[in-house]
mmCIF file of N, CA and C in Angstrom:
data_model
loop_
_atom_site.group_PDB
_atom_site.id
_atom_site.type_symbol
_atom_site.label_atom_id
_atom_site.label_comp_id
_atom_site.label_asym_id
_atom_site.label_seq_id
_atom_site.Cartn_x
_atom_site.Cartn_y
_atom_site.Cartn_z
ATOM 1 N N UNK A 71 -31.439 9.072 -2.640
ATOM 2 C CA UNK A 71 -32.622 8.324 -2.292
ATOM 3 C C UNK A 71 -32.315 6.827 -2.438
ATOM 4 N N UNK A 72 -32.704 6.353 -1.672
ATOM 5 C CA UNK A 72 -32.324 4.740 -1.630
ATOM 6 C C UNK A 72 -33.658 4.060 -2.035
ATOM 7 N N UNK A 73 -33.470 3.246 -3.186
ATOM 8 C CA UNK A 73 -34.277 2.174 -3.603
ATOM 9 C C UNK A 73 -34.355 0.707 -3.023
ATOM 10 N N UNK A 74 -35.425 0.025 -3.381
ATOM 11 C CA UNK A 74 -35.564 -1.321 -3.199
ATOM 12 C C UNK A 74 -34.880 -2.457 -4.143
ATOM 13 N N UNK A 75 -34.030 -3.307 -3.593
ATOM 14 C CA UNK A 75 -33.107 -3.625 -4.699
ATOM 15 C C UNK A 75 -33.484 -5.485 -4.359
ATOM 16 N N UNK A 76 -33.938 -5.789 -5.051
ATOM 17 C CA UNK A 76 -33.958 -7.436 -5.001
ATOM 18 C C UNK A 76 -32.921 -8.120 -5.881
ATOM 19 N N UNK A 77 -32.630 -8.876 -5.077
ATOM 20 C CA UNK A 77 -30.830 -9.808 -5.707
ATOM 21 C C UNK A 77 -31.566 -11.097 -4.962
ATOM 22 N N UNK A 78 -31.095 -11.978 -6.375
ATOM 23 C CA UNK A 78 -31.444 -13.344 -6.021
ATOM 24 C C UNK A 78 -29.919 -13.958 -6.625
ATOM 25 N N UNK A 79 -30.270 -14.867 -4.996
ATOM 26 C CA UNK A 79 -28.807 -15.896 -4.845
ATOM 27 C C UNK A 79 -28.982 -16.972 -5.173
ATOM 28 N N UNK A 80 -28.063 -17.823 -6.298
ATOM 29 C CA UNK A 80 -27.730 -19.143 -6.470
ATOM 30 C C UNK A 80 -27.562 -19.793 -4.870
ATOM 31 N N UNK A 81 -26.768 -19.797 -4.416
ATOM 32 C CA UNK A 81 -26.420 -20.371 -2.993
ATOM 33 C C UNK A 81 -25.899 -19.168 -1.903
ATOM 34 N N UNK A 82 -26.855 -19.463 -0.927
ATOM 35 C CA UNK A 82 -26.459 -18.334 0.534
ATOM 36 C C UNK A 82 -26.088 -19.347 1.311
ATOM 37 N N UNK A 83 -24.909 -18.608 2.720
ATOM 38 C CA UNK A 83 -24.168 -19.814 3.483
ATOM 39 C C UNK A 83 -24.644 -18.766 4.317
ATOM 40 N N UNK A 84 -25.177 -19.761 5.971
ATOM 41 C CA UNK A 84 -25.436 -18.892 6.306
ATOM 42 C C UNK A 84 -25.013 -19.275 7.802
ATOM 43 N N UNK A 85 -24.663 -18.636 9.099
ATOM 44 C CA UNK A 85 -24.264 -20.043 10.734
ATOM 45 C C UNK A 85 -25.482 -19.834 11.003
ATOM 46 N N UNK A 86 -25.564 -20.883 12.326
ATOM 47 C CA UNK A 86 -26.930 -21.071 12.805
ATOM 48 C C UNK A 86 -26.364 -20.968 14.634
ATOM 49 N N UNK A 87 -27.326 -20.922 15.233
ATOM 50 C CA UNK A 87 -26.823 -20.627 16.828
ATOM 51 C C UNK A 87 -27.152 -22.221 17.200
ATOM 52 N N UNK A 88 -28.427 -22.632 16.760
ATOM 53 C CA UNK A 88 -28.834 -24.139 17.048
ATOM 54 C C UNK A 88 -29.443 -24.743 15.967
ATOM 55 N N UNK A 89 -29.800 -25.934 16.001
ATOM 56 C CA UNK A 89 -30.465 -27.220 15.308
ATOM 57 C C UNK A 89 -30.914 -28.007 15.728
ATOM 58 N N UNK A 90 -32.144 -28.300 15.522
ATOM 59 C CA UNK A 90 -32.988 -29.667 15.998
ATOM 60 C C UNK A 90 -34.102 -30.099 14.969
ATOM 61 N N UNK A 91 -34.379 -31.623 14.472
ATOM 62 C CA UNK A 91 -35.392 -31.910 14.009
ATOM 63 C C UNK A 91 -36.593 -31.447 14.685
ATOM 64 N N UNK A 92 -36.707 -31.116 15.934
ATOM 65 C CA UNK A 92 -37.996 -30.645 16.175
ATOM 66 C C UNK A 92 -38.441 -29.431 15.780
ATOM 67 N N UNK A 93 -37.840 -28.429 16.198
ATOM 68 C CA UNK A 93 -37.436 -26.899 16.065
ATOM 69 C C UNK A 93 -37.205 -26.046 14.768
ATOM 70 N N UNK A 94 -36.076 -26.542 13.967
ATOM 71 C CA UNK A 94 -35.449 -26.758 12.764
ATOM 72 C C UNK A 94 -34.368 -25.497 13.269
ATOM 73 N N UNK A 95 -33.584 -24.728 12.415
ATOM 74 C CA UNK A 95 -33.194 -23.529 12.447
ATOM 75 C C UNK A 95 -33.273 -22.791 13.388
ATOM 76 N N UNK A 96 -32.152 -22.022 14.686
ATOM 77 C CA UNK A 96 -32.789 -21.066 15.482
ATOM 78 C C UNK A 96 -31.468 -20.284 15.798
ATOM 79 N N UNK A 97 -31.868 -19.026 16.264
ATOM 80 C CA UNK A 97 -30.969 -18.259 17.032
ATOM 81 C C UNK A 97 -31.401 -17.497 17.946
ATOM 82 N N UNK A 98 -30.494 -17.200 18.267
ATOM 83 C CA UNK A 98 -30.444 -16.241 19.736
ATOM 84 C C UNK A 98 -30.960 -14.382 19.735
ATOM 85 N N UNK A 99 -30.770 -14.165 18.136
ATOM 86 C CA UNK A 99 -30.641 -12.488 18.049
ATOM 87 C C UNK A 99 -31.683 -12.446 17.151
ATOM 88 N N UNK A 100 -32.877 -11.240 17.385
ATOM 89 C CA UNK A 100 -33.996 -11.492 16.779
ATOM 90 C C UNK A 100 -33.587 -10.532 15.337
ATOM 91 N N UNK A 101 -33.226 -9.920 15.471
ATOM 92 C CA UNK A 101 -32.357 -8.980 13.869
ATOM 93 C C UNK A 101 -31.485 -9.637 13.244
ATOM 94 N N UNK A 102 -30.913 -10.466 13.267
ATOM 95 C CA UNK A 102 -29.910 -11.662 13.263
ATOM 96 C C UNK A 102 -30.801 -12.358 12.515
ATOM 97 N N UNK A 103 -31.955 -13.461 12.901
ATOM 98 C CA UNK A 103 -32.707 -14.319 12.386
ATOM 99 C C UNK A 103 -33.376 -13.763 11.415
ATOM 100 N N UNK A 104 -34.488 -12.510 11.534
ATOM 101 C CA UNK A 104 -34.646 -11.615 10.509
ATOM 102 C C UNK A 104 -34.148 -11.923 9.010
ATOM 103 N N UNK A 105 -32.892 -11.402 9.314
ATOM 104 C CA UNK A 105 -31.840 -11.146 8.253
ATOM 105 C C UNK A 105 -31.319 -12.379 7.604
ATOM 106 N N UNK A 106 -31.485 -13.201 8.121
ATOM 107 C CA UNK A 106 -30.893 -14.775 7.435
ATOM 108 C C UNK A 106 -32.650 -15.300 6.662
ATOM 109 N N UNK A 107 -33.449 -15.018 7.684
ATOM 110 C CA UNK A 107 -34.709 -15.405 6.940
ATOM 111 C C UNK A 107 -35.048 -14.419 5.351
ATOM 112 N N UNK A 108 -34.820 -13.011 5.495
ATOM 113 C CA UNK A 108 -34.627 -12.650 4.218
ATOM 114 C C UNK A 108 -33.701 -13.704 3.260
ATOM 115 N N UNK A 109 -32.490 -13.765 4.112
ATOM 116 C CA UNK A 109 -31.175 -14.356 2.606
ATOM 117 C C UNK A 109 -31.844 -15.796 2.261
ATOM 118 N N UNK A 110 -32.045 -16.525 3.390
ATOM 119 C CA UNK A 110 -32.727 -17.551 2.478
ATOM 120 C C UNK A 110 -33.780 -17.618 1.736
ATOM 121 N N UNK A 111 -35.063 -16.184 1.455
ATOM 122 C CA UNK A 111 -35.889 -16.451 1.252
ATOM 123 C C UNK A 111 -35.372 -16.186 -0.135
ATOM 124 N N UNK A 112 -34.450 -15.363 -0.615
ATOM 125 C CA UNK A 112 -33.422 -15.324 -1.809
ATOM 126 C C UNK A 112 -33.040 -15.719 -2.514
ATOM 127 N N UNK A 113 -33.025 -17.141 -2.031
ATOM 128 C CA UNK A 113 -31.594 -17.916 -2.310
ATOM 129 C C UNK A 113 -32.607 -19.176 -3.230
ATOM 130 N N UNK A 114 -31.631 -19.774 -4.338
ATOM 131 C CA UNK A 114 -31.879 -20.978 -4.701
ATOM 132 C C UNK A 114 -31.752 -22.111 -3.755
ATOM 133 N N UNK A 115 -30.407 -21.863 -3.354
ATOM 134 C CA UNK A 115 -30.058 -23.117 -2.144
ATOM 135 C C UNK A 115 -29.602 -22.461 -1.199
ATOM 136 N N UNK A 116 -29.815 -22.905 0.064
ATOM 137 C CA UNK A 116 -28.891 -22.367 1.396
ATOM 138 C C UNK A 116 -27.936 -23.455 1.786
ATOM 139 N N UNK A 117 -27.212 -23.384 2.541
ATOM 140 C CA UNK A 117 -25.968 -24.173 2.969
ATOM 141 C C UNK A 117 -25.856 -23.303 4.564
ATOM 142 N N UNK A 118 -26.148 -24.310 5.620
ATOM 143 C CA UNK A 118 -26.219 -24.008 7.077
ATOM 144 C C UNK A 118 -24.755 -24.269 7.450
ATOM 145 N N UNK A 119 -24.022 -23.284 7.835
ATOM 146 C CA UNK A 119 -22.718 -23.980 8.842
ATOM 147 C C UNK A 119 -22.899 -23.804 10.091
ATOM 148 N N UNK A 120 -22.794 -25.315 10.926
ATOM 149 C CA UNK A 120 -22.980 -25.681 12.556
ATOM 150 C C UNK A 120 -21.778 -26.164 12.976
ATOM 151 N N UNK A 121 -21.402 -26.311 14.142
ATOM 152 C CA UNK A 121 -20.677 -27.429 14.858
ATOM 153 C C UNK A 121 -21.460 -27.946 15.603
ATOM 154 N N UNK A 122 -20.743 -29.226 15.518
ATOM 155 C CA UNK A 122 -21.517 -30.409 16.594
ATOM 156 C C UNK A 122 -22.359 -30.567 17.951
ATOM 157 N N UNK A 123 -21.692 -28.869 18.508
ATOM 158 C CA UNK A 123 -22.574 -28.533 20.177
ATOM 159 C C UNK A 123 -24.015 -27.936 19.799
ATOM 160 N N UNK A 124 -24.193 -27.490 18.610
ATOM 161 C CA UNK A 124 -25.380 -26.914 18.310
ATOM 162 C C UNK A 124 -26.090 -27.987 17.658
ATOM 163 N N UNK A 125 -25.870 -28.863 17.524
ATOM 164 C CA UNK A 125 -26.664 -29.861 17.207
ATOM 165 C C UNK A 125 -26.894 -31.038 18.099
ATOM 166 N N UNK A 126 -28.220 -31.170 18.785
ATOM 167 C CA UNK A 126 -28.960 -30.846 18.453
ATOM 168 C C UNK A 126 -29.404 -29.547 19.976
ATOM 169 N N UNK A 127 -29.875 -28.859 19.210
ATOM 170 C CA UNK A 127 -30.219 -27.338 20.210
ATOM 171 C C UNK A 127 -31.267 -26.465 20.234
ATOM 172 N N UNK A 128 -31.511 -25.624 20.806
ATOM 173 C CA UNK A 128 -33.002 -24.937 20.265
ATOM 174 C C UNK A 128 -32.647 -23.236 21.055
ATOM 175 N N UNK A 129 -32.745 -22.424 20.278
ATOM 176 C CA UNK A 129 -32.154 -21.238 20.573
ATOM 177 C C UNK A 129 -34.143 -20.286 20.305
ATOM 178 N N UNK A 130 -34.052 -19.259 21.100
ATOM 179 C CA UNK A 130 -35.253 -18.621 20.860
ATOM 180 C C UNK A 130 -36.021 -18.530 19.815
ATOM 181 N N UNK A 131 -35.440 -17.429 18.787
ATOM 182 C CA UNK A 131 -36.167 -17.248 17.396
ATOM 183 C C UNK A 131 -36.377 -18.450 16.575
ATOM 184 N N UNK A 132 -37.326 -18.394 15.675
ATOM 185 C CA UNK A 132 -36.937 -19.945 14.775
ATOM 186 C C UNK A 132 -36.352 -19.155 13.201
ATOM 187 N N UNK A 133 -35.846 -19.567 12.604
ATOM 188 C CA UNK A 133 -35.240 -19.309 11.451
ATOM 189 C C UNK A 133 -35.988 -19.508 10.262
ATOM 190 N N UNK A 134 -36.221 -20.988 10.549
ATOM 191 C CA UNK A 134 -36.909 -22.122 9.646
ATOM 192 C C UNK A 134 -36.592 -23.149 9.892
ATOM 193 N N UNK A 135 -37.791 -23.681 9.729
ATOM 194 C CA UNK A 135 -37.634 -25.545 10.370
ATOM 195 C C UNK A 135 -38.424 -26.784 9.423
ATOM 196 N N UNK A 136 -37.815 -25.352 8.021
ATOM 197 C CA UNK A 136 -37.733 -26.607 6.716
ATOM 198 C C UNK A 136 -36.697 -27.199 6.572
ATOM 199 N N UNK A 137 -36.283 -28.783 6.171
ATOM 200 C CA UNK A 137 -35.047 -29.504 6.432
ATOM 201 C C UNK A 137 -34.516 -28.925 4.573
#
């Protein structure tokens, strides 16, 4: 039987598909975004890794578009 297991993270790293001050956080895959919105909701700190073409960008789902 599988239980409910809550784990809280000091720091989650997490990629992003896009970035924009308007937007904040986004991607392309709606199970994808989901799943990062759990880890950060986790996390003490998050740490976003982008490259420069995704910034600035706006991809479907929003992630979060707290800075």
């Amino acid at each position: 039987m599988l239980t409910s297991l809550i784990i809280i993270f000091d720091q989650g790293f997490i990629g992003g598909c896009a970035m924009s001050p308007e937007s904040g956080l986004t991607g392309f895959d709606y199970a994808d975004c989901e799943f990062k919105k759990a880890v950060i909701k986790q996390c003490n700190e998050t740490i976003v890794a982008l490259t420069s073409e995704k910034i600035p960008a706006v991809a479907r789902y929003v992630i979060t578009n707290e800075s």
